[in-house]
Amino acid sequence: MSDAPLLFFDSGVGGLSVVAPTCALLPSAPIVYVADSAGFPYGTRSEAEIAARVPALLGRLVERYRPRLVVIACNTASTIALPVVRAALDVPVVGTVPAIKPAAELSRTRAIGVLGTAATVRQPYVDDLAARFASDCLVLRHGSSALVELAEEKLAGMSPSRRLIAAELAGLFDQPGGNRIDVIVNACTHFPLLEDDLIAVAPDGVQFVDGGEGIARRVAHLTRDQNWPATMPKHRLVFTRLGDREHRIAAALATQGFAAPENL
C-alpha cells in the first residue's frame, strides 16, 4: 500500500538521527517513530532484558501500524536482538551497527574510538567488526549513559553541559593510546544529536562518524520502485510511556512534521 509507513524504533529519540537522512532521500515516505520510553535507557539494561523486550514490542508495533519496513534505529537493540527480530517479523528489518569500517578508512593515526552505551561497546559484535575492518587499528571503547540522557534533554529544550560531554570523551582519550585517536564512532544513535557539542570539546582534527546515512541508503534501496502517497501525511510519534519529558520532546518535534504523540 502506498501509505504503508516506515517504522523507526529506538529506546528514546536517538533514532531521529537516522530518520533525518532517510527523509532526505525519501521525502514522501510516511514515518512512524516509536520511542520505548518505558524501557529507556537500553544501555544500562541486561542483554536478556533487551533480547526479550525488543522482539515482543516490535511484534505489537508491526501488527498495529503495518509498516513496509522496520528500522531498529538503536545500536544496543540491534547488536543484541536483530537476528531474533528478523526471524519473528514478516517485513524487512534494517539494523544499526557501529560504523567501525568507515572510521578505519578515515583514520590516519590508526587509532579510533568507539563511543556508545555500555551495553553496545561490550558486545562480541563490536569485537567482530573491529577484527574484520580495523585489525590494523588501536580500537578503544567507552560506554556512556550520560550522553544518552544529555541528548534526550537537548531535544526536550535544555542546553547540554559541555563540561559533562568533555568528561565523557575523556573516557576515550585518557586510555593508553587515546591521545592518538583521530576518528570517533558515534555508536549510539543519540550521539549525533550532540555532534556540534562533541566537536566543540574534542581535540582539533578529531572526526566523528555514524551510520545514519548508510542506513538511509539501505532503506531507499530496499524500497526502490515502491509507491508513496501523493499527499504527505504528518509523521506519527509513539511513546510507550507518555510523561512530561515526552510531551516536551513532542512539542519540539511538532515543528518537524510530527503529529501529536500517541501512547502505545
Short mmCIF file of N, CA, C and O in Angstrom, two decimals, residues 135-246:
data_model
loop_
_atom_site.label_atom_id
_atom_site.label_comp_id
_atom_site.label_asym_id
_atom_site.label_seq_id
_atom_site.Cartn_x
_atom_site.Cartn_y
_atom_site.Cartn_z
N SER A 135 41.60 -4.18 11.88
CA SER A 135 42.58 -5.06 12.52
C SER A 135 43.94 -4.39 12.69
O SER A 135 44.73 -4.81 13.54
N ASP A 136 44.21 -3.37 11.87
CA ASP A 136 45.50 -2.67 12.00
C ASP A 136 45.38 -1.40 12.83
O ASP A 136 46.30 -0.58 12.86
N CYS A 137 44.24 -1.24 13.51
CA CYS A 137 44.00 -0.04 14.32
C CYS A 137 43.95 -0.37 15.80
O CYS A 137 43.55 -1.48 16.20
N LEU A 138 44.32 0.60 16.60
CA LEU A 138 44.00 0.56 18.02
C LEU A 138 42.55 1.00 18.14
O LEU A 138 42.19 2.10 17.71
N VAL A 139 41.71 0.12 18.68
CA VAL A 139 40.28 0.43 18.82
C VAL A 139 39.95 0.53 20.31
O VAL A 139 39.97 -0.47 21.03
N LEU A 140 39.69 1.74 20.77
CA LEU A 140 39.35 1.98 22.17
C LEU A 140 37.85 2.23 22.29
O LEU A 140 37.24 2.80 21.39
N ARG A 141 37.28 1.80 23.41
CA ARG A 141 35.83 1.90 23.59
C ARG A 141 35.51 2.61 24.90
O ARG A 141 36.24 2.50 25.88
N HIS A 142 34.37 3.28 24.88
CA HIS A 142 33.87 3.87 26.13
C HIS A 142 32.35 3.86 26.09
O HIS A 142 31.73 4.26 25.10
N GLY A 143 31.74 3.36 27.16
CA GLY A 143 30.29 3.35 27.27
C GLY A 143 29.79 4.51 28.11
O GLY A 143 30.31 4.75 29.21
N SER A 144 28.80 5.23 27.59
CA SER A 144 28.30 6.42 28.29
C SER A 144 26.78 6.43 28.32
O SER A 144 26.14 6.51 27.27
N SER A 145 26.21 6.38 29.50
CA SER A 145 24.77 6.59 29.64
C SER A 145 24.48 8.08 29.80
O SER A 145 23.38 8.55 29.46
N ALA A 146 25.47 8.85 30.27
CA ALA A 146 25.27 10.29 30.47
C ALA A 146 24.99 11.00 29.15
O ALA A 146 24.13 11.89 29.08
N LEU A 147 25.69 10.64 28.09
CA LEU A 147 25.47 11.29 26.80
C LEU A 147 24.08 11.00 26.25
O LEU A 147 23.48 11.83 25.58
N VAL A 148 23.57 9.82 26.52
CA VAL A 148 22.20 9.48 26.10
C VAL A 148 21.21 10.42 26.77
O VAL A 148 20.32 11.00 26.13
N GLU A 149 21.38 10.60 28.08
CA GLU A 149 20.49 11.49 28.82
C GLU A 149 20.62 12.93 28.32
O GLU A 149 19.62 13.65 28.18
N LEU A 150 21.84 13.38 28.04
CA LEU A 150 22.05 14.75 27.57
C LEU A 150 21.39 14.97 26.21
O LEU A 150 20.84 16.05 25.94
N ALA A 151 21.43 13.96 25.35
CA ALA A 151 20.79 14.09 24.03
C ALA A 151 19.28 14.20 24.18
O ALA A 151 18.62 15.00 23.49
N GLU A 152 18.71 13.41 25.07
CA GLU A 152 17.27 13.48 25.33
C GLU A 152 16.89 14.87 25.87
O GLU A 152 15.90 15.48 25.45
N GLU A 153 17.70 15.36 26.80
CA GLU A 153 17.42 16.67 27.38
C GLU A 153 17.55 17.78 26.35
O GLU A 153 16.77 18.75 26.36
N LYS A 154 18.52 17.65 25.44
CA LYS A 154 18.70 18.68 24.41
C LYS A 154 17.46 18.77 23.53
O LYS A 154 16.98 19.87 23.23
N LEU A 155 16.92 17.62 23.13
CA LEU A 155 15.73 17.65 22.29
C LEU A 155 14.51 18.14 23.05
O LEU A 155 13.58 18.69 22.45
N ALA A 156 14.54 17.98 24.37
CA ALA A 156 13.44 18.48 25.20
C ALA A 156 13.57 19.96 25.52
O ALA A 156 12.76 20.52 26.24
N GLY A 157 14.64 20.59 24.97
CA GLY A 157 14.77 22.04 25.10
C GLY A 157 15.82 22.53 26.09
O GLY A 157 15.94 23.73 26.31
N MET A 158 16.60 21.61 26.67
CA MET A 158 17.62 22.01 27.63
C MET A 158 18.98 22.07 26.94
O MET A 158 19.27 21.28 26.04
N SER A 159 19.83 22.98 27.39
CA SER A 159 21.18 23.10 26.83
C SER A 159 22.10 22.08 27.51
O SER A 159 22.20 22.07 28.74
N PRO A 160 22.76 21.23 26.73
CA PRO A 160 23.63 20.22 27.35
C PRO A 160 24.89 20.84 27.94
O PRO A 160 25.41 21.83 27.42
N SER A 161 25.38 20.26 28.99
CA SER A 161 26.61 20.72 29.64
C SER A 161 27.81 20.22 28.85
O SER A 161 28.06 19.01 28.79
N ARG A 162 28.55 21.15 28.26
CA ARG A 162 29.76 20.73 27.54
C ARG A 162 30.84 20.23 28.49
O ARG A 162 31.70 19.44 28.09
N ARG A 163 30.79 20.66 29.72
CA ARG A 163 31.74 20.13 30.72
C ARG A 163 31.51 18.65 30.92
O ARG A 163 32.46 17.85 30.94
N LEU A 164 30.25 18.25 31.01
CA LEU A 164 29.94 16.82 31.16
C LEU A 164 30.27 16.05 29.89
O LEU A 164 30.74 14.91 29.96
N ILE A 165 30.04 16.66 28.74
CA ILE A 165 30.37 16.00 27.47
C ILE A 165 31.87 15.78 27.37
O ILE A 165 32.34 14.70 26.98
N ALA A 166 32.65 16.77 27.75
CA ALA A 166 34.11 16.64 27.73
C ALA A 166 34.57 15.53 28.68
O ALA A 166 35.51 14.77 28.37
N ALA A 167 33.91 15.42 29.82
CA ALA A 167 34.26 14.38 30.78
C ALA A 167 34.00 12.99 30.20
O ALA A 167 34.77 12.04 30.44
N GLU A 168 32.93 12.85 29.43
CA GLU A 168 32.64 11.56 28.81
C GLU A 168 33.66 11.23 27.71
O GLU A 168 34.11 10.09 27.59
N LEU A 169 34.03 12.22 26.91
CA LEU A 169 35.06 11.99 25.89
C LEU A 169 36.39 11.61 26.52
O LEU A 169 37.18 10.85 25.93
N ALA A 170 36.65 12.13 27.70
CA ALA A 170 37.90 11.77 28.39
C ALA A 170 37.97 10.27 28.67
O ALA A 170 39.07 9.71 28.80
N GLY A 171 36.81 9.62 28.72
CA GLY A 171 36.80 8.17 28.87
C GLY A 171 37.48 7.44 27.73
O GLY A 171 37.94 6.31 27.90
N LEU A 172 37.55 8.08 26.57
CA LEU A 172 38.33 7.54 25.45
C LEU A 172 39.76 8.07 25.45
O LEU A 172 40.72 7.32 25.40
N PHE A 173 39.89 9.39 25.52
CA PHE A 173 41.21 10.00 25.34
C PHE A 173 42.17 9.70 26.48
O PHE A 173 43.39 9.73 26.28
N ASP A 174 41.65 9.40 27.67
CA ASP A 174 42.53 9.14 28.81
C ASP A 174 42.99 7.69 28.89
O ASP A 174 43.80 7.33 29.76
N GLN A 175 42.51 6.83 28.00
CA GLN A 175 43.00 5.46 27.96
C GLN A 175 44.39 5.42 27.33
O GLN A 175 44.76 6.32 26.56
N PRO A 176 45.20 4.41 27.62
CA PRO A 176 46.51 4.30 26.97
C PRO A 176 46.36 4.31 25.44
O PRO A 176 45.60 3.53 24.88
N GLY A 177 47.06 5.22 24.80
CA GLY A 177 46.96 5.37 23.35
C GLY A 177 45.83 6.27 22.91
O GLY A 177 45.71 6.57 21.71
N GLY A 178 45.02 6.74 23.85
CA GLY A 178 43.87 7.56 23.50
C GLY A 178 44.24 8.89 22.87
O GLY A 178 43.45 9.45 22.11
N ASN A 179 45.43 9.38 23.17
CA ASN A 179 45.86 10.65 22.58
C ASN A 179 46.09 10.56 21.08
O ASN A 179 46.21 11.56 20.39
N ARG A 180 46.13 9.33 20.54
CA ARG A 180 46.32 9.14 19.10
C ARG A 180 45.01 9.13 18.33
O ARG A 180 45.01 9.17 17.09
N ILE A 181 43.87 9.06 19.01
CA ILE A 181 42.58 8.93 18.33
C ILE A 181 42.33 10.12 17.41
O ILE A 181 42.43 11.27 17.83
N ASP A 182 42.00 9.81 16.14
CA ASP A 182 41.64 10.89 15.21
C ASP A 182 40.23 10.72 14.64
O ASP A 182 39.73 11.61 13.97
N VAL A 183 39.59 9.57 14.90
CA VAL A 183 38.21 9.34 14.46
C VAL A 183 37.45 8.66 15.58
O VAL A 183 37.96 7.70 16.18
N ILE A 184 36.26 9.15 15.87
CA ILE A 184 35.40 8.54 16.87
C ILE A 184 34.10 8.09 16.23
O ILE A 184 33.46 8.85 15.50
N VAL A 185 33.74 6.84 16.49
CA VAL A 185 32.47 6.29 16.01
C VAL A 185 31.38 6.64 17.02
O VAL A 185 31.47 6.25 18.19
N ASN A 186 30.37 7.36 16.58
CA ASN A 186 29.18 7.56 17.41
C ASN A 186 28.34 6.29 17.32
O ASN A 186 27.51 6.13 16.43
N ALA A 187 28.60 5.36 18.23
CA ALA A 187 27.98 4.04 18.19
C ALA A 187 26.69 3.99 18.99
O ALA A 187 26.30 2.94 19.51
N CYS A 188 26.05 5.12 19.12
CA CYS A 188 24.70 5.24 19.69
C CYS A 188 24.00 6.30 18.86
O CYS A 188 24.57 7.37 18.61
N THR A 189 22.79 6.01 18.42
CA THR A 189 22.10 6.96 17.54
C THR A 189 21.75 8.26 18.26
O THR A 189 21.46 9.27 17.61
N HIS A 190 21.82 8.26 19.59
CA HIS A 190 21.60 9.52 20.32
C HIS A 190 22.74 10.52 20.09
O HIS A 190 22.52 11.73 20.08
N PHE A 191 23.96 10.00 19.92
CA PHE A 191 25.12 10.88 19.99
C PHE A 191 25.24 11.86 18.83
O PHE A 191 25.74 12.98 19.04
N PRO A 192 24.81 11.53 17.59
CA PRO A 192 24.85 12.56 16.54
C PRO A 192 24.00 13.79 16.88
O PRO A 192 24.25 14.87 16.33
N LEU A 193 23.01 13.65 17.75
CA LEU A 193 22.22 14.80 18.16
C LEU A 193 23.05 15.79 18.98
O LEU A 193 22.68 16.95 19.12
N LEU A 194 24.19 15.31 19.48
CA LEU A 194 25.10 16.15 20.25
C LEU A 194 26.37 16.48 19.47
O LEU A 194 27.34 16.99 20.05
N GLU A 195 26.38 16.23 18.17
CA GLU A 195 27.65 16.29 17.43
C GLU A 195 28.30 17.66 17.49
O GLU A 195 29.53 17.77 17.63
N ASP A 196 27.53 18.73 17.40
CA ASP A 196 28.13 20.07 17.49
C ASP A 196 28.85 20.26 18.83
O ASP A 196 29.94 20.85 18.88
N ASP A 197 28.25 19.75 19.89
CA ASP A 197 28.85 19.87 21.21
C ASP A 197 30.07 18.96 21.34
O ASP A 197 31.08 19.36 21.94
N LEU A 198 30.00 17.77 20.77
CA LEU A 198 31.14 16.85 20.81
C LEU A 198 32.34 17.44 20.08
O LEU A 198 33.47 17.40 20.57
N ILE A 199 32.09 18.00 18.89
CA ILE A 199 33.17 18.60 18.11
C ILE A 199 33.78 19.78 18.86
O ILE A 199 35.00 19.98 18.86
N ALA A 200 32.94 20.54 19.55
CA ALA A 200 33.42 21.74 20.25
C ALA A 200 34.39 21.40 21.38
O ALA A 200 35.30 22.19 21.67
N VAL A 201 34.22 20.25 22.02
CA VAL A 201 35.07 19.92 23.17
C VAL A 201 36.16 18.91 22.83
O VAL A 201 37.07 18.69 23.64
N ALA A 202 36.11 18.29 21.64
CA ALA A 202 37.12 17.32 21.25
C ALA A 202 38.39 18.03 20.79
O ALA A 202 38.35 19.19 20.37
N PRO A 203 39.54 17.36 20.84
CA PRO A 203 40.77 17.95 20.30
C PRO A 203 40.61 18.30 18.82
O PRO A 203 39.85 17.65 18.09
N ASP A 204 41.32 19.31 18.38
CA ASP A 204 41.26 19.73 16.98
C ASP A 204 41.61 18.56 16.06
O ASP A 204 42.55 17.80 16.33
N GLY A 205 40.85 18.46 14.99
CA GLY A 205 41.13 17.45 13.98
C GLY A 205 40.44 16.13 14.17
O GLY A 205 40.45 15.28 13.28
N VAL A 206 39.82 15.91 15.33
CA VAL A 206 39.11 14.65 15.56
C VAL A 206 37.79 14.66 14.79
O VAL A 206 37.03 15.63 14.87
N GLN A 207 37.54 13.60 14.03
CA GLN A 207 36.31 13.48 13.27
C GLN A 207 35.35 12.52 13.97
O GLN A 207 35.79 11.57 14.63
N PHE A 208 34.04 12.73 13.74
CA PHE A 208 33.01 11.84 14.27
C PHE A 208 32.25 11.22 13.09
O PHE A 208 31.91 11.92 12.14
N VAL A 209 32.01 9.92 13.17
CA VAL A 209 31.26 9.25 12.11
C VAL A 209 30.13 8.44 12.74
O VAL A 209 30.21 8.02 13.90
N ASP A 210 29.08 8.26 11.97
CA ASP A 210 27.96 7.41 12.42
C ASP A 210 27.35 6.73 11.21
O ASP A 210 27.73 7.01 10.07
N GLY A 211 26.40 5.84 11.46
CA GLY A 211 25.85 5.05 10.38
C GLY A 211 24.57 5.57 9.78
O GLY A 211 23.95 4.89 8.95
N GLY A 212 24.13 6.79 10.15
CA GLY A 212 22.83 7.28 9.72
C GLY A 212 22.64 7.32 8.22
O GLY A 212 21.62 6.83 7.70
N GLU A 213 23.58 7.87 7.49
CA GLU A 213 23.42 8.00 6.04
C GLU A 213 23.47 6.64 5.36
O GLU A 213 22.75 6.40 4.38
N GLY A 214 24.30 5.73 5.86
CA GLY A 214 24.34 4.39 5.30
C GLY A 214 23.03 3.65 5.49
O GLY A 214 22.57 2.92 4.60
N ILE A 215 22.43 3.81 6.66
CA ILE A 215 21.13 3.18 6.91
C ILE A 215 20.07 3.76 5.99
O ILE A 215 19.25 3.03 5.43
N ALA A 216 20.09 5.08 5.81
CA ALA A 216 19.13 5.72 4.90
C ALA A 216 19.25 5.17 3.49
O ALA A 216 18.25 4.89 2.82
N ARG A 217 20.49 4.99 3.01
CA ARG A 217 20.69 4.44 1.67
C ARG A 217 20.16 3.01 1.59
O ARG A 217 19.60 2.60 0.56
N ARG A 218 20.34 2.24 2.66
CA ARG A 218 19.83 0.87 2.67
C ARG A 218 18.30 0.85 2.62
O ARG A 218 17.71 0.04 1.89
N VAL A 219 17.66 1.73 3.37
CA VAL A 219 16.20 1.81 3.34
C VAL A 219 15.71 2.20 1.95
O VAL A 219 14.76 1.62 1.41
N ALA A 220 16.37 3.19 1.33
CA ALA A 220 15.99 3.61 -0.01
C ALA A 220 16.15 2.48 -1.01
O ALA A 220 15.30 2.29 -1.91
N HIS A 221 17.21 1.70 -0.85
CA HIS A 221 17.43 0.57 -1.77
C HIS A 221 16.34 -0.49 -1.60
O HIS A 221 15.81 -1.01 -2.60
N LEU A 222 16.01 -0.81 -0.37
CA LEU A 222 15.02 -1.86 -0.12
C LEU A 222 13.60 -1.45 -0.54
O LEU A 222 12.75 -2.32 -0.76
N THR A 223 13.34 -0.16 -0.62
CA THR A 223 12.00 0.31 -1.00
C THR A 223 11.98 0.90 -2.42
O THR A 223 11.01 1.56 -2.79
N ARG A 224 13.03 0.68 -3.19
CA ARG A 224 13.08 1.21 -4.55
C ARG A 224 11.90 0.67 -5.35
O ARG A 224 11.46 -0.47 -5.16
N ASP A 225 11.38 1.49 -6.23
CA ASP A 225 10.25 1.15 -7.11
C ASP A 225 8.93 0.98 -6.35
O ASP A 225 7.92 0.57 -6.95
N GLN A 226 8.90 1.26 -5.06
CA GLN A 226 7.63 1.19 -4.33
C GLN A 226 6.90 2.52 -4.45
O GLN A 226 7.49 3.57 -4.68
N ASN A 227 5.58 2.46 -4.28
CA ASN A 227 4.75 3.66 -4.35
C ASN A 227 4.68 4.36 -3.00
O ASN A 227 4.68 3.71 -1.95
N TRP A 228 4.61 5.69 -3.06
CA TRP A 228 4.47 6.51 -1.86
C TRP A 228 3.23 7.37 -2.00
O TRP A 228 2.76 7.61 -3.12
N PRO A 229 2.65 7.83 -0.91
CA PRO A 229 1.42 8.63 -1.01
C PRO A 229 1.64 9.94 -1.77
O PRO A 229 2.71 10.54 -1.70
N ALA A 230 0.61 10.35 -2.49
CA ALA A 230 0.68 11.59 -3.26
C ALA A 230 0.68 12.80 -2.33
O ALA A 230 1.32 13.82 -2.62
N THR A 231 -0.04 12.70 -1.21
CA THR A 231 -0.10 13.77 -0.22
C THR A 231 0.62 13.32 1.04
O THR A 231 0.28 12.27 1.61
N MET A 232 1.58 14.09 1.46
CA MET A 232 2.40 13.70 2.60
C MET A 232 1.64 13.87 3.91
O MET A 232 1.27 14.99 4.29
N PRO A 233 1.36 12.77 4.63
CA PRO A 233 0.71 12.91 5.94
C PRO A 233 1.72 13.31 7.00
O PRO A 233 2.93 13.25 6.79
N LYS A 234 1.22 13.75 8.14
CA LYS A 234 2.13 14.04 9.25
C LYS A 234 2.75 12.73 9.75
O LYS A 234 2.11 11.67 9.74
N HIS A 235 4.02 12.83 10.16
CA HIS A 235 4.65 11.67 10.77
C HIS A 235 3.99 11.39 12.12
O HIS A 235 3.52 12.29 12.80
N ARG A 236 3.99 10.11 12.50
CA ARG A 236 3.40 9.71 13.76
C ARG A 236 4.50 9.48 14.79
O ARG A 236 5.57 8.95 14.48
N LEU A 237 4.22 9.87 16.02
CA LEU A 237 5.17 9.79 17.11
C LEU A 237 4.54 8.98 18.23
O LEU A 237 3.47 9.32 18.72
N VAL A 238 5.21 7.90 18.61
CA VAL A 238 4.64 6.95 19.56
C VAL A 238 5.62 6.76 20.72
O VAL A 238 6.82 6.56 20.51
N PHE A 239 5.10 6.82 21.94
CA PHE A 239 5.89 6.53 23.14
C PHE A 239 5.24 5.37 23.89
O PHE A 239 4.02 5.23 23.88
N THR A 240 6.05 4.56 24.56
CA THR A 240 5.48 3.50 25.39
C THR A 240 5.14 4.01 26.79
O THR A 240 4.46 3.32 27.54
N ARG A 241 5.61 5.20 27.11
CA ARG A 241 5.18 5.91 28.33
C ARG A 241 5.19 7.39 28.00
O ARG A 241 6.17 7.91 27.48
N LEU A 242 4.11 8.07 28.31
CA LEU A 242 3.96 9.47 27.91
C LEU A 242 3.95 10.35 29.15
O LEU A 242 2.92 10.54 29.78
N GLY A 243 5.15 10.85 29.50
CA GLY A 243 5.29 11.72 30.67
C GLY A 243 5.66 13.14 30.26
O GLY A 243 5.57 13.52 29.10
N ASP A 244 6.11 13.90 31.23
CA ASP A 244 6.43 15.31 30.98
C ASP A 244 7.53 15.47 29.94
O ASP A 244 7.44 16.32 29.05
N ARG A 245 8.60 14.68 30.06
CA ARG A 245 9.70 14.83 29.11
C ARG A 245 9.25 14.47 27.70
O ARG A 245 9.61 15.15 26.74
N GLU A 246 8.44 13.43 27.59
CA GLU A 246 7.97 13.03 26.28
C GLU A 246 7.09 14.11 25.65
O GLU A 246 7.15 14.37 24.44
#
